[in-house]
Short mmCIF file of C-alpha atoms and ligand atoms in Angstrom, two decimals:
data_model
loop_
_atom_site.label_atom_id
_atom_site.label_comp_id
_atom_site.label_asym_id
_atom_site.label_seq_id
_atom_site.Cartn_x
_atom_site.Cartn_y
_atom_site.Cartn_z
CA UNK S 1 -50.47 92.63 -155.78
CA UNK S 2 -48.44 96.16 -157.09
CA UNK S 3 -47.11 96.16 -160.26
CA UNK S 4 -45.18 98.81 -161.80
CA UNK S 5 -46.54 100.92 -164.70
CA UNK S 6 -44.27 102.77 -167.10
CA UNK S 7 -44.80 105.52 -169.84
CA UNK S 8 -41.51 104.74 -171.84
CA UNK S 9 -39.56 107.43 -174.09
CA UNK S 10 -38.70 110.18 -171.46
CA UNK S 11 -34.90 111.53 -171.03
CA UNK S 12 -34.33 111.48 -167.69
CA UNK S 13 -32.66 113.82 -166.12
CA UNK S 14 -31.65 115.30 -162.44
CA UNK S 15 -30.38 114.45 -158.95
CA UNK S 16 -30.88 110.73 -157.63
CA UNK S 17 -29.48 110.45 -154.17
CA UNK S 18 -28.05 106.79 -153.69
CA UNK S 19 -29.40 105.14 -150.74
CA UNK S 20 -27.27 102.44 -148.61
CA UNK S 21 -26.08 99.16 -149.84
CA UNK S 22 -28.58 96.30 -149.45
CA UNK S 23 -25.42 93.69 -149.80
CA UNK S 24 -23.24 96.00 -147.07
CA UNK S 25 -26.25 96.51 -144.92
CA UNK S 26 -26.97 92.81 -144.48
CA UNK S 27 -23.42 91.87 -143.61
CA UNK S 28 -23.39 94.63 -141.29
CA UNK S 29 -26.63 93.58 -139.40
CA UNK S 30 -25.27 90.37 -138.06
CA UNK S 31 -22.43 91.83 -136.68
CA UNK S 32 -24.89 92.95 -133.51
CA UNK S 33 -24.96 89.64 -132.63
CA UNK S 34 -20.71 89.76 -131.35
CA UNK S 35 -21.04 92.12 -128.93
CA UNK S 36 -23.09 92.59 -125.61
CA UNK S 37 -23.30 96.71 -126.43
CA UNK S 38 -25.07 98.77 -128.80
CA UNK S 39 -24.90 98.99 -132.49
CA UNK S 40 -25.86 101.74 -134.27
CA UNK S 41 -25.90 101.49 -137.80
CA UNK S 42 -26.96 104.63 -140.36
CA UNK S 43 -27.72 105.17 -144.11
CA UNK S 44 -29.68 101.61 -143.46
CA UNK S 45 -31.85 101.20 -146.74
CA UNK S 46 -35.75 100.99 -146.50
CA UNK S 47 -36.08 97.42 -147.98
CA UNK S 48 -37.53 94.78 -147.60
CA UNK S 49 -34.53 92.32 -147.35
CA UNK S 50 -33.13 94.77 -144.22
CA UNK S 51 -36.37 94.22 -142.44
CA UNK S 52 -36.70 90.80 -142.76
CA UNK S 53 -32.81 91.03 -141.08
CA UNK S 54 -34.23 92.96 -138.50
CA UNK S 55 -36.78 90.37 -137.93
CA UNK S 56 -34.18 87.12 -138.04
CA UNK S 57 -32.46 89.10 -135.41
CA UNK S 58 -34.87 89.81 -133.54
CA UNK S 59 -35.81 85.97 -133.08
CA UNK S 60 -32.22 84.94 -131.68
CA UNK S 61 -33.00 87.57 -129.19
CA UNK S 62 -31.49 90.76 -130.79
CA UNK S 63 -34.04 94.21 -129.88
CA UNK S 64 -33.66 96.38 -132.63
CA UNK S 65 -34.75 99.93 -132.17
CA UNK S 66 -35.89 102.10 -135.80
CA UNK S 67 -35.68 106.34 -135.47
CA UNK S 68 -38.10 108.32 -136.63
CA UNK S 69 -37.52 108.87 -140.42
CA UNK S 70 -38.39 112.05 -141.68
CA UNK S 71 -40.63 112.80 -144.69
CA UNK S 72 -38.53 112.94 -147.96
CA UNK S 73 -35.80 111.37 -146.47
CA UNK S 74 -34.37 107.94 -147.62
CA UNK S 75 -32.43 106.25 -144.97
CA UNK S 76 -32.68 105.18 -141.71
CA UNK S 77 -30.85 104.67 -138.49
CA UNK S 78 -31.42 101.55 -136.46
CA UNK S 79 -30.12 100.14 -132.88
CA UNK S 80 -29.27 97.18 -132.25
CA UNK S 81 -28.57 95.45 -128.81
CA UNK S 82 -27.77 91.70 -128.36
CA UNK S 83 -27.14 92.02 -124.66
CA UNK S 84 -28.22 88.10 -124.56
CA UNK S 85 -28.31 85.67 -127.35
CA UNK S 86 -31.83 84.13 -126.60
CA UNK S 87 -31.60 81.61 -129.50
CA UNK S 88 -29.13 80.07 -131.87
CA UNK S 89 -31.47 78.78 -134.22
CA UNK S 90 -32.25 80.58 -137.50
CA UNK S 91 -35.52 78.56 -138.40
CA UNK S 92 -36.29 77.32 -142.21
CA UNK S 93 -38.83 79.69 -142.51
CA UNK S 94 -36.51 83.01 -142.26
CA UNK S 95 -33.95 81.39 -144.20
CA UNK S 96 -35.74 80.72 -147.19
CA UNK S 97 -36.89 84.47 -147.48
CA UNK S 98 -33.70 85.51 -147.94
CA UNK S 99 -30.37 83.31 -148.26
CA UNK S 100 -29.20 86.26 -146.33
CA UNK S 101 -29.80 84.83 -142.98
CA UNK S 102 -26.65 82.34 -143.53
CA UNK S 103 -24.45 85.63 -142.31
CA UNK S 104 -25.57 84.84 -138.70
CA UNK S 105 -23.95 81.55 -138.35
CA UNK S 106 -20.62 83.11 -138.11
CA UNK S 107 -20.98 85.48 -135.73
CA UNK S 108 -23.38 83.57 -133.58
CA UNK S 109 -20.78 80.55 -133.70
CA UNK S 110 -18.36 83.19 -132.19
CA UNK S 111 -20.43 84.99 -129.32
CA UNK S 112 -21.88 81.83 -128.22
CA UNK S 113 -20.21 78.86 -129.31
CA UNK S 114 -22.73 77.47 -131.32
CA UNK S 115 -25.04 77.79 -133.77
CA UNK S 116 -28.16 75.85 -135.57
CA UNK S 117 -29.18 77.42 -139.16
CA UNK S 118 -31.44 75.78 -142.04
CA UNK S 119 -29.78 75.23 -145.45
CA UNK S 120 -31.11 77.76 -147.81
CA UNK S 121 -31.75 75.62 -150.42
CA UNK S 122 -31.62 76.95 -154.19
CA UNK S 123 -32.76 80.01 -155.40
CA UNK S 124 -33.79 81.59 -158.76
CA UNK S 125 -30.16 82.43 -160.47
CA UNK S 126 -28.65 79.08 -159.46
CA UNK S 127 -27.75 76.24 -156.34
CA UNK S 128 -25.88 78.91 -154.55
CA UNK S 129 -24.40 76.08 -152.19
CA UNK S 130 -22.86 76.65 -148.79
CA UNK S 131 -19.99 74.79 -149.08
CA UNK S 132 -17.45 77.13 -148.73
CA UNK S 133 -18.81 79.03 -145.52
CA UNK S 134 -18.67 75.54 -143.75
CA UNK S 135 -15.04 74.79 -144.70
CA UNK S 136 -14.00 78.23 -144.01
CA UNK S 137 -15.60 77.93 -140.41
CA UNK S 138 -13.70 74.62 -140.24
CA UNK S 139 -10.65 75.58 -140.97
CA UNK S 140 -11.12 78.15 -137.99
CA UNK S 141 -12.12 75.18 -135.55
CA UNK S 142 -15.62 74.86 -136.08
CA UNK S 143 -17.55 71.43 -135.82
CA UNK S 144 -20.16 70.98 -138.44
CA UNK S 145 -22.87 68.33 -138.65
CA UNK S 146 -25.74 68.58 -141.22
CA UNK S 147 -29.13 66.92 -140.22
CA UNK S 148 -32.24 67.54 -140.87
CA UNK S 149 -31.84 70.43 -143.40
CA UNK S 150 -29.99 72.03 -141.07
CA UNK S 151 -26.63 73.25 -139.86
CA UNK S 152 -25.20 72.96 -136.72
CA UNK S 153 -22.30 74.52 -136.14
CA UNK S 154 -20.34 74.42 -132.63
CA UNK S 155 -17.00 75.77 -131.27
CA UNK S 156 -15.10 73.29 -128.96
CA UNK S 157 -14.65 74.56 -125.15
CA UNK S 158 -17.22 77.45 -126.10
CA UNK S 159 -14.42 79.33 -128.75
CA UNK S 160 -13.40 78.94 -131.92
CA UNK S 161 -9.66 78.49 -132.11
CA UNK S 162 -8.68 80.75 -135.54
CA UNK S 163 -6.70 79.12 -138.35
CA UNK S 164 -6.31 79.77 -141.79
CA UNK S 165 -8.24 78.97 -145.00
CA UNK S 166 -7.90 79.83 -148.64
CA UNK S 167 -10.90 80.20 -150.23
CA UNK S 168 -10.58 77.59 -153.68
CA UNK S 169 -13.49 80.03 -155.25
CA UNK S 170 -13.92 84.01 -154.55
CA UNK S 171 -17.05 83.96 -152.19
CA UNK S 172 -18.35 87.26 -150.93
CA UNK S 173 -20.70 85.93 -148.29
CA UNK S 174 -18.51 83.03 -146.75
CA UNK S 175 -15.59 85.68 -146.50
CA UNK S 176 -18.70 87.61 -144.70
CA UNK S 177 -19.17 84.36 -142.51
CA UNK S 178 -15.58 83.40 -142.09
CA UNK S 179 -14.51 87.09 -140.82
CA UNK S 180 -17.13 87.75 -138.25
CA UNK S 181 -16.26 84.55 -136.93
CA UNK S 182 -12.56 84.81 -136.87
CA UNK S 183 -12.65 88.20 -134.95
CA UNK S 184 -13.74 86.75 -131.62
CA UNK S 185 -11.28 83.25 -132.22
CA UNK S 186 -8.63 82.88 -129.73
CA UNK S 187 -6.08 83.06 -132.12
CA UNK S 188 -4.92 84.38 -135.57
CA UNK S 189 -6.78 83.49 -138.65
CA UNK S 190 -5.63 84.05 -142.35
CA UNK S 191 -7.75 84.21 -145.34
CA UNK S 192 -6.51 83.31 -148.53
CA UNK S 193 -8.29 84.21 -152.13
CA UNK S 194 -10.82 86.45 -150.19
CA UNK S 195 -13.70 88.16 -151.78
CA UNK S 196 -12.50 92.25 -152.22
CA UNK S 197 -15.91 93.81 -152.83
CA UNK S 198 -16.17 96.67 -151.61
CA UNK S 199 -18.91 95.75 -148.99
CA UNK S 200 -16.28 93.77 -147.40
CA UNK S 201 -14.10 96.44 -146.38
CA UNK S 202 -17.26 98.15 -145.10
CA UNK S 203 -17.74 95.16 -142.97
CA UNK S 204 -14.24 94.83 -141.67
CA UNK S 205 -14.14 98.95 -140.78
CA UNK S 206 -17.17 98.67 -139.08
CA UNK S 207 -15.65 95.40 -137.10
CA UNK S 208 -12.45 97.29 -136.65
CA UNK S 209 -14.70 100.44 -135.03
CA UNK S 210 -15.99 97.92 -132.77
CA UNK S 211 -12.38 96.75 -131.80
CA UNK S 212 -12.04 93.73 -134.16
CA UNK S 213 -8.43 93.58 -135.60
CA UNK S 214 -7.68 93.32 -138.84
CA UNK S 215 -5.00 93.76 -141.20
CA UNK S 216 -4.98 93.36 -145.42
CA UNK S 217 -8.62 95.44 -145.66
CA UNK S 218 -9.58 95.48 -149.35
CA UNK S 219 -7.19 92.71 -150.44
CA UNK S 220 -7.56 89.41 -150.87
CA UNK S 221 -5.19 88.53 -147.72
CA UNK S 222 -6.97 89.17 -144.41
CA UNK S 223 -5.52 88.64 -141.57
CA UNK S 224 -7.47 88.20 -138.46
CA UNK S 225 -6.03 88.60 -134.48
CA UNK S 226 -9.10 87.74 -132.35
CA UNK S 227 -9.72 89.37 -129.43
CA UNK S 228 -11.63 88.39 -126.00
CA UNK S 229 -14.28 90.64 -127.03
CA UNK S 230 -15.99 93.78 -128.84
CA UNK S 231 -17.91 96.72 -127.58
CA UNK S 232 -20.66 98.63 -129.15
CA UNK S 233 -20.55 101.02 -132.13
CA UNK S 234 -21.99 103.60 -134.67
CA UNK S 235 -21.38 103.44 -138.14
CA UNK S 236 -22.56 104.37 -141.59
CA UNK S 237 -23.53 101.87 -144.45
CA UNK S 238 -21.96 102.51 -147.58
CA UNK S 239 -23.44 103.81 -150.37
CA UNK S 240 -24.89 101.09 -152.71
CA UNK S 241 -22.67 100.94 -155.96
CA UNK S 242 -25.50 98.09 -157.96
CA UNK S 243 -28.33 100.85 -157.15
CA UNK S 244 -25.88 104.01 -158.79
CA UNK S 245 -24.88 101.64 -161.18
CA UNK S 246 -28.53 100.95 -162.38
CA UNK S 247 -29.42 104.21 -162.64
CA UNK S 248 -26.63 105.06 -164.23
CA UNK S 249 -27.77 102.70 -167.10
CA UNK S 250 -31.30 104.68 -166.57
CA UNK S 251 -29.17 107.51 -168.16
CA UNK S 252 -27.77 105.30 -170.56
CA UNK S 253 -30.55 103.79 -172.00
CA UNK S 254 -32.74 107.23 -172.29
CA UNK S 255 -30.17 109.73 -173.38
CA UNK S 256 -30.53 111.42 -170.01
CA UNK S 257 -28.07 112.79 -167.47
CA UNK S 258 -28.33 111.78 -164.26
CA UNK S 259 -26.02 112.61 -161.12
CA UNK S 260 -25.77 109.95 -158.56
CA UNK S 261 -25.56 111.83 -155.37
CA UNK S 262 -23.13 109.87 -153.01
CA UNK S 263 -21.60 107.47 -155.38
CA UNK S 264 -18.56 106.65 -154.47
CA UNK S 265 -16.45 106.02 -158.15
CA UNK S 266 -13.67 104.03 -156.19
CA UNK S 267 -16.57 101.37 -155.56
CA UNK S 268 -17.59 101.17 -159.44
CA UNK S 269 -14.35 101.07 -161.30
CA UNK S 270 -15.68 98.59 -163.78
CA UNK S 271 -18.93 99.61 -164.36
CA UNK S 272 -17.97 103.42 -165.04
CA UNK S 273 -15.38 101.88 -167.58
CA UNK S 274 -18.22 99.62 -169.51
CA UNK S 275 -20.36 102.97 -169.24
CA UNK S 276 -17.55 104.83 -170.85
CA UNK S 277 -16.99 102.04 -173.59
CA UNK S 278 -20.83 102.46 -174.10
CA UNK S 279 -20.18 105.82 -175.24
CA UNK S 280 -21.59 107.65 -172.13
CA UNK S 281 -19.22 110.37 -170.50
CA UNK S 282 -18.99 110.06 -166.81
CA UNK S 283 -17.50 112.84 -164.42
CA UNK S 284 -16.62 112.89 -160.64
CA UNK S 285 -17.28 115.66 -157.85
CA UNK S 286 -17.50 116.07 -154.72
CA UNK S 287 -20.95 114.72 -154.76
CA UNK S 288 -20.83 111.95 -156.42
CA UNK S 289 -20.79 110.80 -160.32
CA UNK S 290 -22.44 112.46 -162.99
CA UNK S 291 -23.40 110.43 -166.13
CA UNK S 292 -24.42 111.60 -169.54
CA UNK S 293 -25.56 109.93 -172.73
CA UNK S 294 -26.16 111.04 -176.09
CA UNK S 295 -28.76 108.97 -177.52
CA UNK S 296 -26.20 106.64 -179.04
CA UNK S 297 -25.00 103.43 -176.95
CA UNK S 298 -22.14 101.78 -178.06
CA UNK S 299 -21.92 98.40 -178.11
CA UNK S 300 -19.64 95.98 -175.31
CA UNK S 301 -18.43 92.79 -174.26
CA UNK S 302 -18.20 91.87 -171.13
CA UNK S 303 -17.92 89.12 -168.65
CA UNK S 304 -18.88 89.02 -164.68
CA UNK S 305 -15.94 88.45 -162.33
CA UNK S 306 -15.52 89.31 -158.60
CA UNK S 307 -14.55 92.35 -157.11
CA UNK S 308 -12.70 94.58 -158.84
CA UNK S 309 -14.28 92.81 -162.07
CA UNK S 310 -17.58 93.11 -163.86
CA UNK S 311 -20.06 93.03 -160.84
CA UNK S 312 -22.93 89.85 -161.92
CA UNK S 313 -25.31 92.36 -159.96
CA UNK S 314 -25.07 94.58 -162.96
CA UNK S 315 -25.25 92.36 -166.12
CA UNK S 316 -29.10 91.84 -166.13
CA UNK S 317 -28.92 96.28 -166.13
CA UNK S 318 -26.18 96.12 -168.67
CA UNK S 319 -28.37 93.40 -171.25
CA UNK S 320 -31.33 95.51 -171.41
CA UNK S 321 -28.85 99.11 -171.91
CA UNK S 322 -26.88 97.00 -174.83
CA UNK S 323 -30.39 95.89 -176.45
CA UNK S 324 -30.38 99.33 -177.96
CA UNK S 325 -26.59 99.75 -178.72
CA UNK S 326 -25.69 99.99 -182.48
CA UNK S 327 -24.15 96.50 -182.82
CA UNK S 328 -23.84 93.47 -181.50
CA UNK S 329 -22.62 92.85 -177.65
CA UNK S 330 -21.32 89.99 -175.92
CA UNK S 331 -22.16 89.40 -171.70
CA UNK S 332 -20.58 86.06 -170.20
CA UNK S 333 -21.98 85.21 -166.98
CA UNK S 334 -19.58 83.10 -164.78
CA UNK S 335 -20.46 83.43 -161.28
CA UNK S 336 -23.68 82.05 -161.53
CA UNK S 337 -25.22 79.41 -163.55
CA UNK S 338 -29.15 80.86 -164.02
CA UNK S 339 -29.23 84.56 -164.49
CA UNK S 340 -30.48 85.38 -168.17
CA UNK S 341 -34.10 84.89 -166.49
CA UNK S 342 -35.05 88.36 -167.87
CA UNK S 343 -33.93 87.12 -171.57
CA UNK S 344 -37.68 85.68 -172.34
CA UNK S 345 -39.26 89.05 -170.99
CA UNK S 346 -36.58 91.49 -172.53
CA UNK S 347 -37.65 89.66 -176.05
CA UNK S 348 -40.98 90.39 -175.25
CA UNK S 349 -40.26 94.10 -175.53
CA UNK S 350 -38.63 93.20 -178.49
CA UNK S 351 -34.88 92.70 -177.51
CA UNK S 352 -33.16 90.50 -179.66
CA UNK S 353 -30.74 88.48 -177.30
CA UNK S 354 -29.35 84.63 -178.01
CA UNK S 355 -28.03 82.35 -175.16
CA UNK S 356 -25.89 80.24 -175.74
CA UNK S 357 -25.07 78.74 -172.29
CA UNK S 358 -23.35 81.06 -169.87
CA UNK S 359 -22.86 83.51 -173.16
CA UNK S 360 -25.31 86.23 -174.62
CA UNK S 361 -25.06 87.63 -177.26
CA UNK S 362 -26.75 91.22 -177.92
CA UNK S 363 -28.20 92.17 -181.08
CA UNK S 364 -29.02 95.85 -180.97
CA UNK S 365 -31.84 96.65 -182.08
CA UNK S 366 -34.03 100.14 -183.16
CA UNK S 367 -36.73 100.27 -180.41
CA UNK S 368 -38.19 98.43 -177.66
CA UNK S 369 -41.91 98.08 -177.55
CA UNK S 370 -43.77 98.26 -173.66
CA UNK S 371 -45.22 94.79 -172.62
CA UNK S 372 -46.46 93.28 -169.54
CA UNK S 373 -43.28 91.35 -168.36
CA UNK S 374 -42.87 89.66 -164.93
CA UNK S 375 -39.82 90.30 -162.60
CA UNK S 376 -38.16 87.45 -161.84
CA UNK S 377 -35.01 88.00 -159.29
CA UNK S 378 -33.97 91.27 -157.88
CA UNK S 379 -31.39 92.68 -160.72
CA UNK S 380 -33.82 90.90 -163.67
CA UNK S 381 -36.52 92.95 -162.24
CA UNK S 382 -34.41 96.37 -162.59
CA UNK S 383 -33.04 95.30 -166.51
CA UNK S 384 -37.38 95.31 -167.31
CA UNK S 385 -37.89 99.07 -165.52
CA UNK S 386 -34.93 99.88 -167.62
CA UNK S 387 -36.49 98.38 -170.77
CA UNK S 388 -39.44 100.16 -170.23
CA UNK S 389 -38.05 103.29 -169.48
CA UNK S 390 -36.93 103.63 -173.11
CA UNK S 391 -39.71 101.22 -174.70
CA UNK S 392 -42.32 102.87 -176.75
CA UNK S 393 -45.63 102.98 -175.22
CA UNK S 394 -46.60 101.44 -171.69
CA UNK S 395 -44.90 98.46 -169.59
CA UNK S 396 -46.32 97.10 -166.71
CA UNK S 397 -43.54 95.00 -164.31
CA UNK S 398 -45.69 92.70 -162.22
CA UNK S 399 -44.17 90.68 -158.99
CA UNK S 400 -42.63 94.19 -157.91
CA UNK S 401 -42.13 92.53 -154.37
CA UNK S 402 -38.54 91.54 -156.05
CA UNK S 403 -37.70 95.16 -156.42
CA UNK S 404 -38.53 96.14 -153.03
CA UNK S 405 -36.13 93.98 -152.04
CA UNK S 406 -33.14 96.03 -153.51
CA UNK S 407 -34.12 99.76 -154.66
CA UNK S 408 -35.05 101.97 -152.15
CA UNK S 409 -38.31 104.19 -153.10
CA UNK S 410 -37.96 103.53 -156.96
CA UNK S 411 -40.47 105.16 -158.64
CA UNK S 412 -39.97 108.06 -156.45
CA UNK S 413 -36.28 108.40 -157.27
CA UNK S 414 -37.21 107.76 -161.17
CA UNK S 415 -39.85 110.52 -161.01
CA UNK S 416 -37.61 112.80 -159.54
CA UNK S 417 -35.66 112.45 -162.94
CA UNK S 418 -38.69 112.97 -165.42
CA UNK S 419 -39.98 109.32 -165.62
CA UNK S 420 -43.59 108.80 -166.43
CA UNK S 421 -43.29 105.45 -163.46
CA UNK S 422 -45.86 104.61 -161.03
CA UNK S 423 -46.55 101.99 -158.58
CA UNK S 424 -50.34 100.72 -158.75
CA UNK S 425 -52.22 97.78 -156.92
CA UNK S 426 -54.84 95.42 -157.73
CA UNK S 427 -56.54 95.39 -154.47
C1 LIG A 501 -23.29 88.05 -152.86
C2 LIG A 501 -24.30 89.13 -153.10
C3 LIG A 501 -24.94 88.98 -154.47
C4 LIG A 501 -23.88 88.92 -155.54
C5 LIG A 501 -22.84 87.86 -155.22
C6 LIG A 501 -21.67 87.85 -156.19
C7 LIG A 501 -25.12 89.62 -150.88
C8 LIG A 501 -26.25 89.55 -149.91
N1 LIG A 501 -25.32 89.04 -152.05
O1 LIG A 501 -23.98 86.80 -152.87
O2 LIG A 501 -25.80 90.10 -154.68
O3 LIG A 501 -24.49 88.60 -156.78
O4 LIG A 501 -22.29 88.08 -153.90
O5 LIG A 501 -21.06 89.10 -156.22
O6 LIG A 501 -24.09 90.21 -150.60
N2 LIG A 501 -20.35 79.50 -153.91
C9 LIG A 501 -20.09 78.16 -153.65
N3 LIG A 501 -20.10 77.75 -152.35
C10 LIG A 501 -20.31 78.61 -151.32
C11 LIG A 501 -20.56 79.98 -151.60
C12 LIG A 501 -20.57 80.39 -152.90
O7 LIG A 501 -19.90 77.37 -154.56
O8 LIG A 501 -20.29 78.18 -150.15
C13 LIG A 501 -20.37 79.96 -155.31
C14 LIG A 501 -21.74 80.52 -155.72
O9 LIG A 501 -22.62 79.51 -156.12
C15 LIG A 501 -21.35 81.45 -156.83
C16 LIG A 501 -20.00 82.00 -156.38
O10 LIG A 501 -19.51 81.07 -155.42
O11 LIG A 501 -21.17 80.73 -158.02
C17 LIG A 501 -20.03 83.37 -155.76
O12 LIG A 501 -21.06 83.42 -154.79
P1 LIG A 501 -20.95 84.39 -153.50
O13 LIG A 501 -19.89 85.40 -153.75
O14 LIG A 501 -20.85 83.54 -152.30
O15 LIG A 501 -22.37 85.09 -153.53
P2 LIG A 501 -23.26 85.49 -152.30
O16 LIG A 501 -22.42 85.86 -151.14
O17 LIG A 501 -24.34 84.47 -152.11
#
């Protein structure tokens, strides 16, 4: 199994080049299943969680077609053509890789009026229950029966009928499921209370390139006219605002400067602010954002909302930045009930960091100290490499496999910037 190994104390600094969104990039995926043409989708990330996608899709009958990537290049452009649905059934075994795989039972309800996908169960940072896709679907004239550990979803007379729903908690992924259905419905649909991340309004452009229409993009009030049908398309996935975010911190927590080539600062509103309250200075150009730190962080409080609040994707990155801030922070979690699983290995390093249920609170600290810690979700995995990054001595991150799931070509992108990181396996 690969673990990553990391020579701590080095100021980063360079030109990271931000790769595609893993969260846009799996809402976007799906969408080949509404139309009998060609997708085309670019700026794809090299991850694992986009190729297990690929391979869901590819199960319900979806061919998906991968260009030659060059050398160097991060990034990658892949076709997808659904000319047939072959199967509505996204097995147990797909699901439970990646809770992901929900986002076809929207769109596969649409194109063909029915569709059979396994619960996900729980997962590391909490229950993360369903409950709000299948209402949503409901309210747009979907039948739902649960047996089995599974969901079967089915339109009456072959097509959903549109309505409206207001979502009683921000969701991003049931707004996901709830649009791509409502597109092909035979009527209008409203949603109420709808998630506004960003990745949304990548998802309803690239449904409005494919002849979807939509009104209300990036608020909270989408409005949905279905049409009889969509044709094929090529689009680009936005750039990933968690991954710029995280390296930003990379800067942060080394006194480095790093520019984040592609960010888009519209995307990241309240993570450039908290890296501005942290004492960082962070300027725009054309090519992106460009953040430098002086050695001193100061320190924050902060608490995880939806979009255009404190993203919960970033406050594992945040914790481990704030460990070294002169003072005590404060981080309040509230979108999901498990996700201080990296508390126990920051400490290890040295971090000194109290929970007190959904609250942390920070006690900066003079130096971290490197450790063997183990990864435990995706954003937990990134807070350790950031750790270690600014620890003294070596840290070695095992169960890496979480990382691939979300950073594109890490160690490569972290070397590029003067980090002492490497990826090594134990046969
Ligand atoms: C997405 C992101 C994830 C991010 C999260 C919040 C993807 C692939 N993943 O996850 O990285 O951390 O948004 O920004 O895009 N909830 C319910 N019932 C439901 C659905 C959600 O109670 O049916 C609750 C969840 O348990 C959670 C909250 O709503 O407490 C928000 O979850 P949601 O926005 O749905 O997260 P995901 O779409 O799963």
């Amino acid at each position: 199994m690969d673990s990553i190994w990391i020579q701590g104390g080095k100021r980063l600094e360079g030109k990271i080049p931000i790769s595609g969104a893993k969260n846009a990039a799996l809402a976007l995926l799906p969408c080949a299943l509404l139309t009998e043409d060609k997708l085309t989708l670019g700026n794809l990330p090299r991850l694992a969680d986009v190729d297990s996608f690929g391979h869901l899709l590819n199960q319900l009958g979806v061919s998906t077609m991968v260009e030659g990537v060059r050398r160097g290049e991060y990034g990658r452009r892949m076709t997808l053509h659904a000319a047939d649905i072959a199967s509505t059934v996204a097995p147990y075994d797909m699901v439970r890789k990646m809770r992901a795989s929900i986002l076809v039972l929207g769109p596969m309800l649409a194109r063909a009026g029915e569709a059979t996908v396994s619960l996900p169960g729980g997962c590391a940072i909490g229950d993360r229950p369903i409950d709000l896709h299948l209402q949503a679907l409901e309210c747009l004239g979907a039948e739902i029966e649960l047996a089995a550990g599974y969901v079967k979803a089915t339109a009456p007379k072959g097509r959903l009928a549109g309505g409206d729903y207001s979502f009683p908690v921000v969701s991003v992924g049931a707004t996901e499921n709830a649009l791509m259905a409502a597109v092909l419905a035979r009527g209008r649909s409203q949603l109420f209370n709808a998630a506004r991340e960003p990745e949304i309004a990548d998802l309803c452009n690239l449904l409005v390139a494919m002849g979807a229409r939509i009104e209300g993009i990036g608020s909270s009030h989408l409005i949905v006219e279905g049409v009889e049908g969509l044709h094929g398309a090529t689009y680009d996935v936005m750039p990933d605002r968690i991954e710029a975010g995280s390296y930003a911190c990379a800067a942060g927590i080394t006194g480095g400067c790093i520019e984040l080539v592609g960010a888009r600062p519209g995307d990241m509103c309240s993570i450039v602010n908290a890296l501005c309250h942290a004492g960082l200075m962070v300027e725009f150009n054309d090519h992106g954002v460009k953040v430098t730190a002086d050695g001193k962080l100061k320190p924050l409080a902060l608490t995880t909302a939806p979009f255009p609040g404190f993203a919960t994707d970033m406050q594992a990155q945040f914790m481990a930045m704030l460990s070294l801030a002169e003072g005590d922070s404060f981080l309040e979690e509230t979108i999901f009930e498990n996700r201080y699983m990296h508390v126990p290995e920051l400490r290890r390093m040295g971090a000194d960091v109290e929970i007190r249920g959904r609250s942390a609170l920070v006690h900066g600290v003079e130096k971290l100290t490197g450790a063997s810690v183990m990864a435990t979700d995706l954003r937990a995995s990134m807070s350790l490499v950031l750790a270690g990054l600014a620890a003294e001595a070596e840290t070695e991150v095992l169960r890496v496999y979480h990382l691939d799931r979300g950073y594109e070509r890490l160690e490569e992108k972290l070397s590029a910037v003067g980090a002492a990181i490497e990826r090594r396996s134990s046969g």
